[in-house]
Amino acid sequence: MFSFRSVAALLASALHVSSANARGFYAHYMVGGIIEGTDHAARDIDDASALGFDAFALNIGAPDADWATGAIKQLFDYADNTDFKLFFSVDFYQESNIDAYNKLLQDYVGRPSYLRAGDDNYPVVSSFSVGEHDPARFRKWKWESLGDQMYLLPNADNAPGYSNPGSWFQGDWGNTVDGVFGWETAWPWGGNQPENVSSGFDTEVLNAAHSQGKTYMAPLSPLQFKDCCGQKNYRIGEVNLPQRMAQLLTLSPDFVEFITWNDAGESHYIGNIWSESQVNEDIKKYANNEDWPHFGWQPLIASFGNAYKHGHGPDGMRPQSDDEVIGAMWYRTFLSSGSCNGNKPANWKSAVDAVNWALVVDQGVTDFKVRVSSGGQIISETKLSPGLNYAASAGVRQGAQKIEVVRGNTVVKVAKSAKQVTDGSEHCFYNFQVAGLE
Ligand SMILES: *[C@@H]1O[C@H](CO)[C@@H](O)[C@H](O)[C@H]1NC(C)=O
């Protein structure tokens, strides 16, 4: 016999189908200072929009600071005249007082460019962690800040009980949130040996969320390397980006948030890093547009975004340009076994010395292969298929790195290293050199 609860759950999951079809593709955006009179806010929005992103999740950790409110105003003023959306992701690690965000929310949720979701079309509010707050505190906040008109999509990784998503969603948390956002599953934890990323926990969360008529926003990210502010951490890395793309295209979550557009400190940026946004001199050494550009990943992101929105699998990924093949290679500048001055980051033993590459080949093109050269020697040759192809080609040698896409005896496209691989390094930087196919 049907209980009211199971009928309600059925109704909710039926309703859910329509919102799931929306498949929003967002990028986490660190709000730093933006100098007024520059075109930086416009450039970021135009660049992200061109890649197929629907919105930025604006990471707010200093809701009252002039540099933050000034940047937020510029972003909204520009976005209001485009189709691009913005929403707040409140950072409880930086500002733990939940009420400190109220004024900002009230000031901006009415903007035309503020992202809305769900059957009630409420403004989306996300977070980084849930801080110390319990469900009752979140409900009080929803009521007091926005009169209960909020689509609450917090990052729940640190919420008590979340490791068991089934019971978590059936309890008080499930009654409070509209959906959840994962962060930590973007990368494997790592440790002392190589490890691959997994969508196992994402699958559990998504199923538990859907059974209660809630949504799941899954994270996608290339790596994490942080060497500042007293922290030195590495989360691999290697083929994490394309492997996770393939997993997420199979999972097909309600939303995907790319981590991140511009977080220099954690090395997982793909957009511009404006000099005025970077407060820390340590970060500038291992993350900047000149020596460590990550623009080469952008065509892969665009291809993923398109496949995700259309419900295609990894084989259905296509170049979002007129090219027959797009993609990139990436590698570290010194051998992991080599020496560097100072301490290597946590989890460095999970790193693999490899020339990593991902290539997306157009429909019907079956006569390409990729040739990987390291230090002047060919270390691998692989036939390519339409859709997503990727590998970590092991056996990196010191010197220049290169991948070539070859048809017969003709080199069609190439990606070349801007920096050579050396045995040792002055710094223990585990950020990647990323070279786009040209
Ligand atoms: C990780 O995935 C790659 C590509 O599928 C595979 O070749 C490799 O063996 C995996 N590594 C581990 C440690 O499972």
CSV table of N, CA and C in Angstrom, one decimal, residues 66-176:
chain,number,residue,atom,x,y,z
A,66,ASP,N,35.3,46.0,1.1
A,66,ASP,CA,35.0,46.8,-0.1
A,66,ASP,C,35.5,46.2,-1.4
A,67,TRP,N,36.7,45.5,-1.3
A,67,TRP,CA,37.2,44.9,-2.5
A,67,TRP,C,36.3,43.8,-3.0
A,68,ALA,N,35.6,43.1,-2.1
A,68,ALA,CA,34.7,42.0,-2.5
A,68,ALA,C,33.4,42.6,-3.0
A,69,THR,N,32.8,43.6,-2.3
A,69,THR,CA,31.5,44.1,-2.7
A,69,THR,C,31.7,44.9,-4.1
A,70,GLY,N,32.8,45.5,-4.2
A,70,GLY,CA,33.1,46.2,-5.5
A,70,GLY,C,33.2,45.3,-6.7
A,71,ALA,N,33.8,44.1,-6.5
A,71,ALA,CA,33.9,43.1,-7.5
A,71,ALA,C,32.6,42.5,-7.8
A,72,ILE,N,31.8,42.2,-6.8
A,72,ILE,CA,30.5,41.6,-7.0
A,72,ILE,C,29.6,42.5,-7.8
A,73,LYS,N,29.6,43.8,-7.4
A,73,LYS,CA,28.8,44.8,-8.2
A,73,LYS,C,29.2,44.8,-9.6
A,74,GLN,N,30.5,44.8,-9.9
A,74,GLN,CA,30.9,44.9,-11.3
A,74,GLN,C,30.4,43.6,-12.1
A,75,LEU,N,30.5,42.4,-11.4
A,75,LEU,CA,30.1,41.2,-12.1
A,75,LEU,C,28.6,41.2,-12.3
A,76,PHE,N,27.8,41.6,-11.4
A,76,PHE,CA,26.4,41.6,-11.6
A,76,PHE,C,26.0,42.7,-12.6
A,77,ASP,N,26.6,43.8,-12.5
A,77,ASP,CA,26.2,44.9,-13.5
A,77,ASP,C,26.5,44.4,-14.9
A,78,TYR,N,27.5,43.7,-15.1
A,78,TYR,CA,27.8,43.2,-16.5
A,78,TYR,C,26.9,42.0,-16.8
A,79,ALA,N,26.8,41.0,-15.9
A,79,ALA,CA,26.0,39.8,-16.2
A,79,ALA,C,24.5,40.2,-16.5
A,80,ASP,N,24.0,41.2,-15.8
A,80,ASP,CA,22.6,41.6,-16.0
A,80,ASP,C,22.2,41.8,-17.5
A,81,ASN,N,23.2,42.2,-18.3
A,81,ASN,CA,23.0,42.5,-19.7
A,81,ASN,C,23.3,41.3,-20.6
A,82,THR,N,23.5,40.1,-20.0
A,82,THR,CA,23.9,38.9,-20.8
A,82,THR,C,22.9,37.8,-20.3
A,83,ASP,N,23.1,36.6,-20.9
A,83,ASP,CA,22.4,35.4,-20.5
A,83,ASP,C,23.1,34.7,-19.3
A,84,PHE,N,24.3,35.1,-19.0
A,84,PHE,CA,25.1,34.4,-17.9
A,84,PHE,C,24.5,34.7,-16.6
A,85,LYS,N,24.6,33.7,-15.7
A,85,LYS,CA,24.0,33.9,-14.3
A,85,LYS,C,25.1,33.8,-13.3
A,86,LEU,N,24.8,34.3,-12.1
A,86,LEU,CA,25.7,34.3,-10.9
A,86,LEU,C,24.9,33.8,-9.7
A,87,PHE,N,25.6,33.2,-8.8
A,87,PHE,CA,25.0,32.9,-7.5
A,87,PHE,C,26.1,32.8,-6.4
A,88,PHE,N,25.7,33.0,-5.2
A,88,PHE,CA,26.7,33.1,-4.1
A,88,PHE,C,27.0,31.7,-3.6
A,89,SER,N,28.2,31.4,-3.3
A,89,SER,CA,28.7,30.3,-2.6
A,89,SER,C,29.4,30.8,-1.3
A,90,VAL,N,28.7,30.7,-0.2
A,90,VAL,CA,29.3,31.4,1.0
A,90,VAL,C,30.3,30.5,1.6
A,91,ASP,N,31.5,31.0,2.0
A,91,ASP,CA,32.6,30.3,2.4
A,91,ASP,C,32.7,30.3,4.0
A,92,PHE,N,32.2,29.3,4.6
A,92,PHE,CA,32.2,29.3,6.1
A,92,PHE,C,33.6,29.1,6.7
A,93,TYR,N,34.6,28.7,5.9
A,93,TYR,CA,35.9,28.6,6.4
A,93,TYR,C,36.5,30.0,6.6
A,94,GLN,N,36.1,30.9,5.7
A,94,GLN,CA,36.6,32.3,5.9
A,94,GLN,C,35.7,33.2,6.8
A,95,GLU,N,34.4,33.0,6.6
A,95,GLU,CA,33.5,33.8,7.5
A,95,GLU,C,32.5,32.8,8.0
A,96,SER,N,32.6,32.4,9.3
A,96,SER,CA,31.8,31.4,9.8
A,96,SER,C,30.4,31.9,10.3
A,97,ASN,N,30.3,33.2,10.5
A,97,ASN,CA,29.0,33.8,11.0
A,97,ASN,C,28.0,33.8,9.8
A,98,ILE,N,27.0,32.9,9.9
A,98,ILE,CA,26.1,32.7,8.8
A,98,ILE,C,25.3,34.0,8.5
A,99,ASP,N,25.0,34.8,9.5
A,99,ASP,CA,24.2,36.0,9.3
A,99,ASP,C,25.0,37.1,8.6
A,100,ALA,N,26.3,37.0,8.6
A,100,ALA,CA,27.2,38.0,8.0
A,100,ALA,C,26.9,38.1,6.5
A,101,TYR,N,26.2,37.1,5.9
A,101,TYR,CA,26.0,37.1,4.5
A,101,TYR,C,24.6,37.7,4.1
A,102,ASN,N,23.8,37.9,5.1
A,102,ASN,CA,22.4,38.3,4.8
A,102,ASN,C,22.2,39.5,3.9
A,103,LYS,N,23.0,40.5,4.2
A,103,LYS,CA,22.8,41.8,3.5
A,103,LYS,C,23.1,41.6,2.0
A,104,LEU,N,24.2,40.9,1.8
A,104,LEU,CA,24.7,40.6,0.4
A,104,LEU,C,23.6,39.9,-0.4
A,105,LEU,N,23.0,38.8,0.3
A,105,LEU,CA,22.0,38.0,-0.4
A,105,LEU,C,20.8,39.0,-0.7
A,106,GLN,N,20.4,39.7,0.3
A,106,GLN,CA,19.2,40.6,0.1
A,106,GLN,C,19.5,41.6,-1.0
A,107,ASP,N,20.7,42.1,-1.1
A,107,ASP,CA,21.0,43.1,-2.1
A,107,ASP,C,21.0,42.5,-3.5
A,108,TYR,N,21.3,41.2,-3.7
A,108,TYR,CA,21.6,40.7,-5.0
A,108,TYR,C,20.6,39.7,-5.6
A,109,VAL,N,19.8,39.0,-4.7
A,109,VAL,CA,19.0,37.9,-5.3
A,109,VAL,C,17.9,38.4,-6.3
A,110,GLY,N,17.6,39.7,-6.2
A,110,GLY,CA,16.6,40.3,-7.1
A,110,GLY,C,17.2,40.7,-8.5
A,111,ARG,N,18.5,40.6,-8.6
A,111,ARG,CA,19.1,40.9,-9.9
A,111,ARG,C,18.6,39.9,-11.0
A,112,PRO,N,18.4,40.4,-12.2
A,112,PRO,CA,18.0,39.6,-13.3
A,112,PRO,C,19.0,38.4,-13.6
A,113,SER,N,20.3,38.6,-13.3
A,113,SER,CA,21.3,37.6,-13.5
A,113,SER,C,21.5,36.7,-12.4
A,114,TYR,N,20.7,36.8,-11.3
A,114,TYR,CA,20.9,35.9,-10.2
A,114,TYR,C,20.3,34.5,-10.5
A,115,LEU,N,21.0,33.4,-10.4
A,115,LEU,CA,20.6,32.1,-10.8
A,115,LEU,C,19.4,31.6,-9.9
A,116,ARG,N,18.4,31.1,-10.5
A,116,ARG,CA,17.3,30.5,-9.8
A,116,ARG,C,17.1,29.0,-10.2
A,117,ALA,N,16.5,28.2,-9.3
A,117,ALA,CA,16.3,26.8,-9.6
A,117,ALA,C,15.1,26.3,-8.9
A,118,GLY,N,14.7,25.1,-9.3
A,118,GLY,CA,13.6,24.4,-8.6
A,118,GLY,C,12.2,24.8,-9.0
A,119,ASP,N,11.2,24.1,-8.5
A,119,ASP,CA,9.8,24.3,-8.9
A,119,ASP,C,9.4,25.7,-8.6
A,120,ASP,N,9.9,26.3,-7.4
A,120,ASP,CA,9.5,27.6,-7.0
A,120,ASP,C,10.4,28.7,-7.6
A,121,ASN,N,11.4,28.3,-8.4
A,121,ASN,CA,12.3,29.3,-9.0
A,121,ASN,C,12.9,30.2,-8.0
A,122,TYR,N,13.4,29.6,-6.9
A,122,TYR,CA,14.1,30.4,-5.8
A,122,TYR,C,15.6,30.7,-6.2
A,123,PRO,N,16.1,31.7,-5.6
A,123,PRO,CA,17.6,32.0,-5.8
A,123,PRO,C,18.4,30.9,-5.2
A,124,VAL,N,19.4,30.5,-6.0
A,124,VAL,CA,20.3,29.4,-5.5
A,124,VAL,C,21.4,30.0,-4.6
A,125,VAL,N,21.6,29.3,-3.4
A,125,VAL,CA,22.6,29.7,-2.5
A,125,VAL,C,23.4,28.4,-2.2
A,126,SER,N,24.7,28.5,-2.5
A,126,SER,CA,25.6,27.3,-2.2
A,126,SER,C,26.5,27.7,-1.1
A,127,SER,N,27.5,26.8,-0.8
A,127,SER,CA,28.4,27.1,0.2
A,127,SER,C,29.7,26.3,0.1
A,128,PHE,N,30.7,26.7,0.8
A,128,PHE,CA,31.9,25.8,1.0
A,128,PHE,C,31.9,25.3,2.4
A,129,SER,N,31.5,24.0,2.6
A,129,SER,CA,31.3,23.4,3.9
A,129,SER,C,30.0,23.9,4.5
A,130,VAL,N,29.5,23.2,5.6
A,130,VAL,CA,28.3,23.7,6.3
A,130,VAL,C,28.7,24.5,7.5
A,131,GLY,N,30.1,24.7,7.7
A,131,GLY,CA,30.5,25.3,8.9
A,131,GLY,C,30.2,24.5,10.1
A,132,GLU,N,29.8,25.2,11.2
A,132,GLU,CA,29.4,24.5,12.4
A,132,GLU,C,27.9,24.5,12.5
A,133,HIS,N,27.2,24.8,11.4
A,133,HIS,CA,25.7,25.0,11.6
A,133,HIS,C,25.0,23.7,11.4
A,134,ASP,N,23.9,23.5,12.2
A,134,ASP,CA,23.1,22.3,12.0
A,134,ASP,C,21.8,22.7,11.2
A,135,PRO,N,21.0,21.7,10.9
A,135,PRO,CA,19.9,22.0,10.0
A,135,PRO,C,18.9,23.1,10.5
A,136,ALA,N,18.7,23.1,11.8
A,136,ALA,CA,17.8,24.1,12.4
A,136,ALA,C,18.4,25.5,12.2
A,137,ARG,N,19.7,25.6,12.3
A,137,ARG,CA,20.3,26.9,12.1
A,137,ARG,C,20.2,27.4,10.6
A,138,PHE,N,20.3,26.4,9.7
A,138,PHE,CA,20.1,26.7,8.3
A,138,PHE,C,18.7,27.1,8.0
A,139,ARG,N,17.7,26.5,8.6
A,139,ARG,CA,16.3,26.8,8.4
A,139,ARG,C,16.0,28.2,8.9
A,140,LYS,N,16.6,28.5,10.1
A,140,LYS,CA,16.4,29.8,10.6
A,140,LYS,C,17.0,30.9,9.7
A,141,TRP,N,18.1,30.6,9.1
A,141,TRP,CA,18.8,31.5,8.2
A,141,TRP,C,18.0,31.7,7.0
A,142,LYS,N,17.5,30.6,6.4
A,142,LYS,CA,16.7,30.7,5.2
A,142,LYS,C,15.5,31.7,5.4
A,143,TRP,N,14.9,31.5,6.6
A,143,TRP,CA,13.7,32.3,6.9
A,143,TRP,C,14.2,33.8,7.1
A,144,GLU,N,15.2,34.0,8.0
A,144,GLU,CA,15.5,35.4,8.4
A,144,GLU,C,16.2,36.2,7.2
A,145,SER,N,16.9,35.5,6.4
A,145,SER,CA,17.7,36.2,5.3
A,145,SER,C,16.8,36.5,4.1
A,146,LEU,N,16.0,35.5,3.7
A,146,LEU,CA,15.3,35.6,2.4
A,146,LEU,C,13.8,35.2,2.5
A,147,GLY,N,13.3,35.2,3.8
A,147,GLY,CA,11.8,34.9,3.9
A,147,GLY,C,11.5,33.5,3.4
A,148,ASP,N,12.5,32.6,3.6
A,148,ASP,CA,12.4,31.1,3.2
A,148,ASP,C,12.4,30.9,1.7
A,149,GLN,N,12.7,32.0,0.9
A,149,GLN,CA,12.7,31.8,-0.5
A,149,GLN,C,14.1,31.6,-1.0
A,150,MET,N,14.7,30.4,-0.8
A,150,MET,CA,16.0,30.1,-1.1
A,150,MET,C,16.1,28.7,-1.6
A,151,TYR,N,16.9,28.5,-2.7
A,151,TYR,CA,17.2,27.1,-3.1
A,151,TYR,C,18.5,26.8,-2.5
A,152,LEU,N,18.5,26.1,-1.4
A,152,LEU,CA,19.8,25.9,-0.6
A,152,LEU,C,20.5,24.6,-1.1
A,153,LEU,N,21.7,24.9,-1.6
A,153,LEU,CA,22.5,23.8,-2.3
A,153,LEU,C,23.9,23.8,-1.6
A,154,PRO,N,24.0,23.5,-0.4
A,154,PRO,CA,25.3,23.6,0.3
A,154,PRO,C,26.3,22.5,0.0
A,155,ASN,N,27.6,22.7,0.2
A,155,ASN,CA,28.6,21.7,0.1
A,155,ASN,C,28.5,21.0,1.5
A,156,ALA,N,28.1,19.7,1.4
A,156,ALA,CA,27.8,19.0,2.7
A,156,ALA,C,28.9,18.1,3.1
A,157,ASP,N,30.1,18.1,2.5
A,157,ASP,CA,31.1,17.1,2.8
A,157,ASP,C,31.4,17.0,4.3
A,158,ASN,N,31.4,18.1,5.1
A,158,ASN,CA,31.7,18.1,6.5
A,158,ASN,C,30.4,18.0,7.4
A,159,ALA,N,29.3,17.8,6.8
A,159,ALA,CA,28.1,17.7,7.6
A,159,ALA,C,28.0,16.4,8.4
A,160,PRO,N,27.7,16.4,9.6
A,160,PRO,CA,27.6,15.2,10.4
A,160,PRO,C,26.7,14.1,9.7
A,161,GLY,N,27.2,12.9,9.6
A,161,GLY,CA,26.3,11.8,9.1
A,161,GLY,C,26.3,11.7,7.6
A,162,TYR,N,27.0,12.6,6.9
A,162,TYR,CA,26.9,12.7,5.4
A,162,TYR,C,27.6,11.5,4.8
A,163,SER,N,28.5,10.8,5.5
A,163,SER,CA,29.1,9.6,4.9
A,163,SER,C,28.1,8.5,4.7
A,164,ASN,N,26.9,8.6,5.3
A,164,ASN,CA,25.8,7.7,4.9
A,164,ASN,C,24.7,8.5,4.3
A,165,PRO,N,24.8,8.7,3.0
A,165,PRO,CA,23.9,9.7,2.3
A,165,PRO,C,22.4,9.2,2.4
A,166,GLY,N,22.2,7.9,2.5
A,166,GLY,CA,20.8,7.4,2.5
A,166,GLY,C,20.1,8.0,3.8
A,167,SER,N,20.7,7.8,4.9
A,167,SER,CA,20.0,8.2,6.2
A,167,SER,C,20.1,9.7,6.3
A,168,TRP,N,21.2,10.3,5.8
A,168,TRP,CA,21.3,11.8,5.9
A,168,TRP,C,20.2,12.5,5.2
A,169,PHE,N,19.9,12.0,4.0
A,169,PHE,CA,18.8,12.7,3.2
A,169,PHE,C,17.4,12.4,3.8
A,170,GLN,N,17.3,11.2,4.5
A,170,GLN,CA,16.0,10.9,5.1
A,170,GLN,C,15.7,11.7,6.4
A,171,GLY,N,16.8,12.3,7.0
A,171,GLY,CA,16.7,13.0,8.3
A,171,GLY,C,16.5,14.5,8.1
A,172,ASP,N,16.9,15.2,9.2
A,172,ASP,CA,16.7,16.6,9.3
A,172,ASP,C,17.4,17.4,8.2
A,173,TRP,N,18.6,16.9,7.8
A,173,TRP,CA,19.4,17.6,6.8
A,173,TRP,C,18.6,17.6,5.5
A,174,GLY,N,18.1,16.4,5.1
A,174,GLY,CA,17.3,16.2,3.9
A,174,GLY,C,16.1,17.1,3.8
A,175,ASN,N,15.5,17.3,5.0
A,175,ASN,CA,14.3,18.2,5.0
A,175,ASN,C,14.7,19.7,4.9
A,176,THR,N,16.0,20.0,5.0
A,176,THR,CA,16.4,21.4,5.0
A,176,THR,C,17.0,21.8,3.7
